[in-house]
């Protein structure tokens, strides 16, 4: 994939080909909250993702109903950079190793014997909305497992241990550039290593983090990380390591390819003196975000539905075209810290013709989801962490 931010205008140009197809687009009839309401499909339907992402199983926003506040396991998106590894749960072990006082290995029965906790939380890929073809790399599930903090505290940190590395069973080759001893040998070789991500000890022992073996009351499915995965609800998808085999405590920052190379956000940032510098930061914690999910009509009365997540949500606002922001009603999820909120706002009497619908979330600290021309979004040259306001196009007949 091309490391380049695609602007909304580009996105609309790229989806232009699908506009003509909309006439043939048969919208299924879904009721979110009002009996008998029907969907008015958005004009800007996402294009098909490139073939390597075909198995992503993206969320279909316009098919969401009140029941889909929990995303069913078979509708949950799936990302695996090295495919789905074959893991024999009967032979599987989780090693807790490195700079710990009590290294040990757990089989699945030993993990399940630890205190059980359930958590409803939303998982979003940091690439979601980074491309026109990627609006549905998100889902919300009830995860069941045991707190990671308990396992780490049992292991006990040695004083030098500062970083906790999570390894998956999936492996792949990644390029490494090197310069030989005297600087005269330069080149690149490929190194095979398992998928890995890390957090600091303090971040890893956050009581919210779970080692998960259940998803929506069923055994964790293989594509989502069976037999055991990390769910770190404050973090983008990439940190939620699947098919866990080993947790290593080390004495320095971890710079694996998914930490320090492939998941970087690059911005062209302006300093106070007007000069420009390029900054590179690792994709990390979730960001405040919302989307308009669908528009329905019932007896000529229109309603806009959507979702918000990524931070403690105080409020969601919606605007039509360049009109005023209108506060939405939060319908579902308000009492859950890490689960998305489902919201709606009535749109009583839209004029016929094309309209733009935009939503923005406001968190409890007063932060506002940035607009597409906010410097934090506009200066971004990579597709990750695309939490800018989402605008959808619609035609009212
Ligand atoms: N071992 C492993 N864990 C992984 C990945 C991976 O490729 N390998 N992909 C990550 C990414 S980028 C995302 S978005 C989430 C997706 O989780 P899901 O497949 O359950 O939706 O898993 C994360 N954990
Ligand atoms: Mo991801």
XYZ file of C-alpha atoms and ligand atoms in Angstrom:
422
model
C 0.000 0.000 0.000
C 1.102 3.475 -0.836
C 2.133 5.485 2.231
C 0.211 8.607 1.377
C -2.765 10.385 2.756
C -5.728 10.428 0.444
C -7.665 13.642 0.781
C -11.427 13.708 0.888
C -11.518 15.318 -2.528
C -9.388 12.468 -3.925
C -11.656 10.038 -2.131
C -14.706 11.507 -3.833
C -12.987 11.469 -7.220
C -11.969 7.859 -6.692
C -15.458 6.829 -5.667
C -16.970 8.794 -8.575
C -17.149 5.616 -10.637
C -19.483 4.050 -8.152
C -21.921 6.976 -8.199
C -23.481 5.767 -11.441
C -23.906 2.348 -9.930
C -25.951 3.741 -7.060
C -29.138 3.557 -9.113
C -28.678 -0.215 -9.057
C -27.767 -0.282 -5.399
C -30.565 -2.098 -3.628
C -30.598 -0.949 -0.034
C -31.761 -3.596 2.439
C -34.549 -2.485 4.752
C -33.226 -2.199 8.283
C -34.976 -0.747 11.289
C -32.629 0.856 13.825
C -35.151 2.345 16.170
C -38.315 3.315 14.302
C -40.635 0.577 13.073
C -40.956 0.493 9.318
C -38.246 3.047 8.548
C -36.183 2.430 5.426
C -32.567 3.273 4.583
C -31.725 6.100 2.212
C -28.362 4.872 0.881
C -25.352 7.181 0.915
C -24.092 8.201 -2.539
C -20.420 7.795 -1.624
C -20.285 4.027 -1.284
C -16.779 2.728 -0.479
C -14.959 1.119 -3.404
C -13.883 -2.516 -3.095
C -10.578 -2.884 -1.215
C -7.525 -4.144 -3.110
C -7.319 -7.967 -3.302
C -4.948 -8.494 -0.317
C -7.590 -6.887 1.919
C -10.527 -8.828 0.485
C -10.788 -11.042 3.575
C -11.039 -8.084 5.939
C -14.742 -8.683 6.666
C -15.431 -4.969 7.138
C -18.355 -3.572 9.070
C -21.238 -2.385 6.887
C -22.325 0.848 8.593
C -25.617 1.093 6.743
C -26.591 -2.406 7.916
C -26.262 -1.503 11.616
C -29.357 -1.960 13.807
C -29.816 -1.558 17.609
C -28.923 -5.258 17.898
C -25.599 -4.726 16.174
C -24.265 -2.528 18.990
C -22.440 -5.789 19.732
C -20.801 -6.916 16.502
C -21.437 -10.641 15.980
C -18.261 -12.753 15.723
C -18.890 -13.644 12.070
C -19.332 -9.944 11.202
C -16.216 -8.745 13.061
C -13.332 -7.447 10.925
C -10.062 -9.402 10.746
C -6.513 -8.190 10.213
C -3.558 -10.581 10.078
C -0.324 -9.328 8.542
C 1.074 -12.836 8.178
C -2.220 -14.707 7.756
C -3.883 -16.843 10.405
C -1.317 -19.151 12.062
C -2.232 -22.709 12.958
C -2.211 -22.971 16.719
C -2.977 -26.274 18.475
C -4.798 -25.114 21.621
C -4.026 -28.426 23.360
C -0.252 -27.906 23.010
C -0.338 -24.101 23.244
C 1.591 -22.291 25.989
C 2.058 -18.679 27.017
C 5.566 -17.920 28.295
C 6.140 -15.040 30.699
C 9.856 -14.387 30.362
C 12.670 -11.858 30.463
C 13.276 -9.495 33.371
C 10.765 -11.048 35.753
C 11.347 -12.538 39.188
C 9.129 -15.567 38.497
C 9.175 -16.652 34.855
C 6.481 -19.199 34.083
C 4.441 -20.758 31.377
C 0.663 -21.112 31.304
C -1.454 -23.575 29.367
C -5.003 -22.558 28.503
C -6.494 -24.285 31.568
C -4.114 -22.337 33.811
C -5.137 -19.044 32.151
C -8.823 -19.923 32.542
C -8.253 -20.744 36.232
C -7.281 -17.094 36.852
C -9.951 -14.530 37.881
C -12.329 -13.932 34.971
C -13.416 -10.512 33.787
C -15.651 -9.354 30.937
C -15.330 -6.086 29.059
C -17.374 -4.586 26.241
C -14.974 -2.592 24.138
C -14.545 -1.303 20.620
C -11.565 -2.373 18.540
C -10.557 -0.108 15.657
C -7.735 -0.620 13.180
C -5.593 2.527 13.015
C -5.974 2.380 9.214
C -9.754 2.734 9.450
C -10.922 5.687 7.301
C -7.321 6.167 6.115
C -8.481 5.039 2.657
C -11.837 5.355 0.896
C -12.001 1.542 0.724
C -11.442 1.117 4.475
C -14.343 2.563 6.491
C -15.330 -0.630 8.339
C -12.208 -1.932 10.153
C -13.985 -1.616 13.483
C -16.235 -3.655 15.763
C -17.524 -3.806 19.309
C -17.487 -7.047 21.317
C -17.894 -8.447 24.805
C -14.463 -9.876 25.548
C -13.888 -12.482 28.265
C -10.536 -13.217 29.855
C -8.264 -12.432 32.764
C -6.595 -9.124 33.640
C -3.085 -8.901 32.200
C -2.003 -6.952 35.302
C -2.577 -10.024 37.496
C -0.334 -12.191 35.326
C 2.382 -9.519 35.191
C 2.263 -8.834 38.925
C 2.559 -12.575 39.655
C 5.635 -12.635 37.419
C 7.077 -9.593 39.181
C 9.192 -6.985 37.424
C 12.947 -6.976 37.996
C 14.169 -3.371 38.506
C 15.697 -3.133 35.014
C 12.496 -4.295 33.284
C 10.738 -1.302 31.712
C 9.079 -2.577 28.559
C 6.660 -5.461 27.981
C 6.746 -7.138 24.555
C 3.836 -9.249 23.292
C 4.635 -11.916 20.689
C 2.138 -13.671 18.401
C 2.422 -17.135 16.822
C 2.348 -15.607 13.326
C 5.683 -14.900 11.659
C 6.963 -13.119 8.604
C 10.035 -11.685 6.975
C 10.813 -7.997 7.339
C 13.653 -6.077 5.657
C 16.562 -4.801 7.769
C 18.967 -2.185 6.448
C 22.529 -2.400 7.729
C 25.895 -0.782 7.461
C 28.933 -3.000 8.007
C 31.633 -2.369 10.632
C 33.667 0.165 8.668
C 30.732 1.709 6.863
C 31.833 0.213 3.569
C 29.281 -2.595 3.521
C 25.710 -1.481 3.114
C 22.729 -3.525 2.257
C 19.529 -5.131 3.230
C 18.602 -8.590 4.428
C 15.384 -10.192 5.510
C 14.800 -11.347 9.042
C 12.066 -13.751 10.035
C 10.375 -12.885 13.296
C 7.001 -13.274 14.967
C 4.540 -10.361 15.007
C 5.228 -8.265 18.118
C 4.223 -5.025 19.817
C 5.160 -3.523 23.163
C 4.015 -1.167 25.921
C 5.722 0.234 28.975
C 5.285 -1.730 32.225
C 2.930 1.007 33.497
C 0.809 0.853 30.335
C 0.758 -2.957 30.319
C -0.411 -3.165 33.957
C -3.366 -0.838 33.252
C -6.277 -2.706 34.911
C -8.325 -2.344 31.704
C -6.089 -4.737 29.708
C -7.291 -8.318 29.355
C -5.818 -11.597 28.143
C -8.860 -12.755 26.183
C -10.083 -16.274 25.331
C -13.789 -15.489 24.801
C -15.564 -13.222 22.329
C -19.285 -12.537 22.770
C -19.664 -15.554 25.049
C -18.051 -17.983 22.593
C -14.496 -19.304 22.392
C -12.299 -16.675 20.696
C -12.418 -17.432 16.913
C -9.144 -18.353 15.174
C -9.059 -15.223 12.927
C -9.408 -13.018 16.024
C -6.485 -14.603 17.882
C -7.392 -17.979 19.417
C -6.532 -19.338 21.837
C -5.437 -16.104 23.576
C -5.074 -12.444 22.583
C -4.491 -9.109 24.215
C -7.368 -6.634 24.384
C -5.956 -3.238 25.346
C -9.040 -1.004 25.087
C -7.150 2.298 25.134
C -5.065 1.282 22.095
C -5.593 1.041 18.361
C -5.986 -2.495 16.914
C -2.282 -2.988 16.175
C -1.415 -3.228 19.908
C -4.061 -5.881 20.544
C -1.696 -8.770 19.763
C -3.432 -11.979 18.664
C -2.329 -15.632 18.962
C -0.155 -14.729 21.972
C 2.748 -17.095 22.713
C 5.145 -15.025 24.796
C 5.284 -11.924 26.967
C 8.817 -10.663 27.435
C 9.931 -7.969 29.876
C 13.000 -6.127 28.534
C 15.244 -3.254 29.603
C 14.855 -0.864 26.665
C 12.289 0.497 24.219
C 11.199 -2.148 21.701
C 11.652 -1.165 18.041
C 10.075 -4.047 16.097
C 8.784 -3.394 12.572
C 5.133 -2.976 13.648
C 6.212 -0.531 16.346
C 8.872 1.592 14.723
C 8.636 1.091 10.951
C 5.334 -0.014 9.493
C 2.949 1.780 11.830
C 4.284 5.319 11.806
C 2.344 8.532 11.472
C 4.318 11.103 9.513
C 3.378 14.756 9.646
C 4.703 17.853 7.988
C 4.547 20.129 11.038
C 4.948 23.867 11.118
C 6.987 25.468 13.879
C 6.290 28.892 15.366
C 9.077 30.457 13.278
C 7.346 29.231 10.105
C 9.856 26.470 9.360
C 8.631 22.984 8.545
C 9.816 19.729 10.099
C 8.789 16.160 9.439
C 7.745 14.318 12.573
C 7.348 10.564 12.950
C 5.322 9.091 15.768
C 4.287 5.517 16.472
C 0.625 4.582 16.164
C -0.542 4.075 19.719
C -3.618 4.998 21.696
C -7.153 5.340 20.308
C -8.346 8.759 19.118
C -11.665 10.554 19.495
C -13.900 9.764 16.522
C -17.439 9.486 15.185
C -19.183 8.655 11.900
C -22.627 9.107 10.406
C -23.661 5.442 9.945
C -26.909 5.677 8.003
C -29.940 7.812 7.178
C -33.476 6.483 7.313
C -36.915 7.766 6.413
C -40.274 6.917 7.944
C -43.438 8.600 6.655
C -41.330 11.405 5.181
C -39.404 11.994 8.424
C -35.652 11.601 8.111
C -33.217 10.536 10.832
C -29.418 10.303 10.896
C -27.796 7.505 12.934
C -24.158 7.078 13.866
C -21.500 5.928 16.301
C -18.777 7.577 18.410
C -15.794 6.090 20.226
C -12.070 6.431 21.020
C -12.360 8.598 24.169
C -14.925 9.223 26.925
C -17.727 10.744 24.848
C -19.501 13.805 26.254
C -21.518 14.727 23.173
C -21.941 14.142 19.462
C -22.927 16.876 17.017
C -24.159 16.617 13.431
C -24.319 19.165 10.661
C -26.008 19.067 7.285
C -24.171 20.923 4.533
C -22.795 24.119 6.122
C -25.662 24.407 8.603
C -25.370 24.665 12.406
C -24.114 21.786 14.557
C -26.998 19.965 16.200
C -26.563 17.793 19.314
C -27.401 14.107 18.832
C -29.165 11.799 21.280
C -26.931 9.019 22.647
C -29.052 5.867 22.333
C -26.764 3.103 23.454
C -23.465 2.536 25.242
C -23.333 5.686 27.420
C -22.512 3.686 30.553
C -19.620 1.787 28.950
C -16.179 3.375 29.154
C -14.617 1.609 26.163
C -17.605 0.693 23.978
C -18.819 2.814 21.108
C -21.884 4.969 21.570
C -24.772 4.698 19.077
C -26.525 8.019 18.503
C -29.205 9.615 16.327
C -30.439 13.031 15.358
C -33.704 13.900 13.604
C -33.579 15.649 10.247
C -37.192 16.742 9.999
C -37.598 18.298 6.571
C -34.581 18.106 4.256
C -34.758 19.923 0.938
C -34.661 17.659 -2.110
C -31.275 17.291 -3.745
C -27.793 16.340 -2.582
C -26.581 16.954 0.973
C -23.416 16.495 2.997
C -23.747 14.966 6.469
C -20.892 15.418 8.929
C -20.562 14.353 12.573
C -18.110 15.285 15.284
C -17.561 13.823 18.756
C -16.637 15.908 21.807
C -14.949 14.154 24.722
C -15.350 14.792 28.438
C -12.173 16.888 28.490
C -13.693 19.189 25.855
C -11.603 17.976 22.916
C -13.378 18.109 19.563
C -12.892 15.518 16.830
C -10.782 17.449 14.292
C -12.135 18.614 10.949
C -10.365 17.456 7.768
C -8.565 20.819 7.510
C -7.396 20.812 11.143
C -3.548 20.827 11.156
C -3.433 17.474 13.004
C -5.192 15.866 10.020
C -4.189 18.142 7.140
C -0.457 17.860 7.958
C -0.591 14.053 8.037
C 1.113 12.306 5.133
C 0.304 8.744 6.174
C -3.052 7.016 6.386
C -2.949 5.783 9.995
C -4.908 7.441 12.803
C -7.439 9.045 10.457
C -9.808 10.448 13.083
C -10.885 13.521 11.114
C -14.595 14.295 10.793
C -16.333 12.012 8.298
C -18.698 13.511 5.715
C -21.192 11.356 3.817
C -23.151 12.333 0.715
C -26.852 11.691 0.272
C -29.603 12.556 -2.216
C -33.078 13.319 -0.959
C -35.646 12.563 -3.664
N -0.358 -11.547 16.118
C -0.982 -10.533 15.478
N -1.778 -9.714 16.176
C -2.423 -8.701 15.559
C -2.236 -8.449 14.175
C -1.393 -9.337 13.452
O -1.191 -9.198 12.236
N -0.780 -10.365 14.142
N -2.879 -7.389 13.584
C -3.269 -6.286 14.471
C -4.118 -5.291 13.838
S -3.351 -4.183 12.802
C -5.446 -5.158 14.152
S -6.374 -3.894 13.499
C -6.112 -6.107 15.067
C -7.349 -6.682 14.420
O -8.007 -7.581 15.277
P -9.148 -8.512 14.701
O -8.560 -9.291 13.556
O -9.617 -9.377 15.821
O -10.239 -7.601 14.216
O -5.261 -7.178 15.445
C -3.938 -6.786 15.742
N -3.226 -7.902 16.304
Mo -4.817 -2.584 12.236
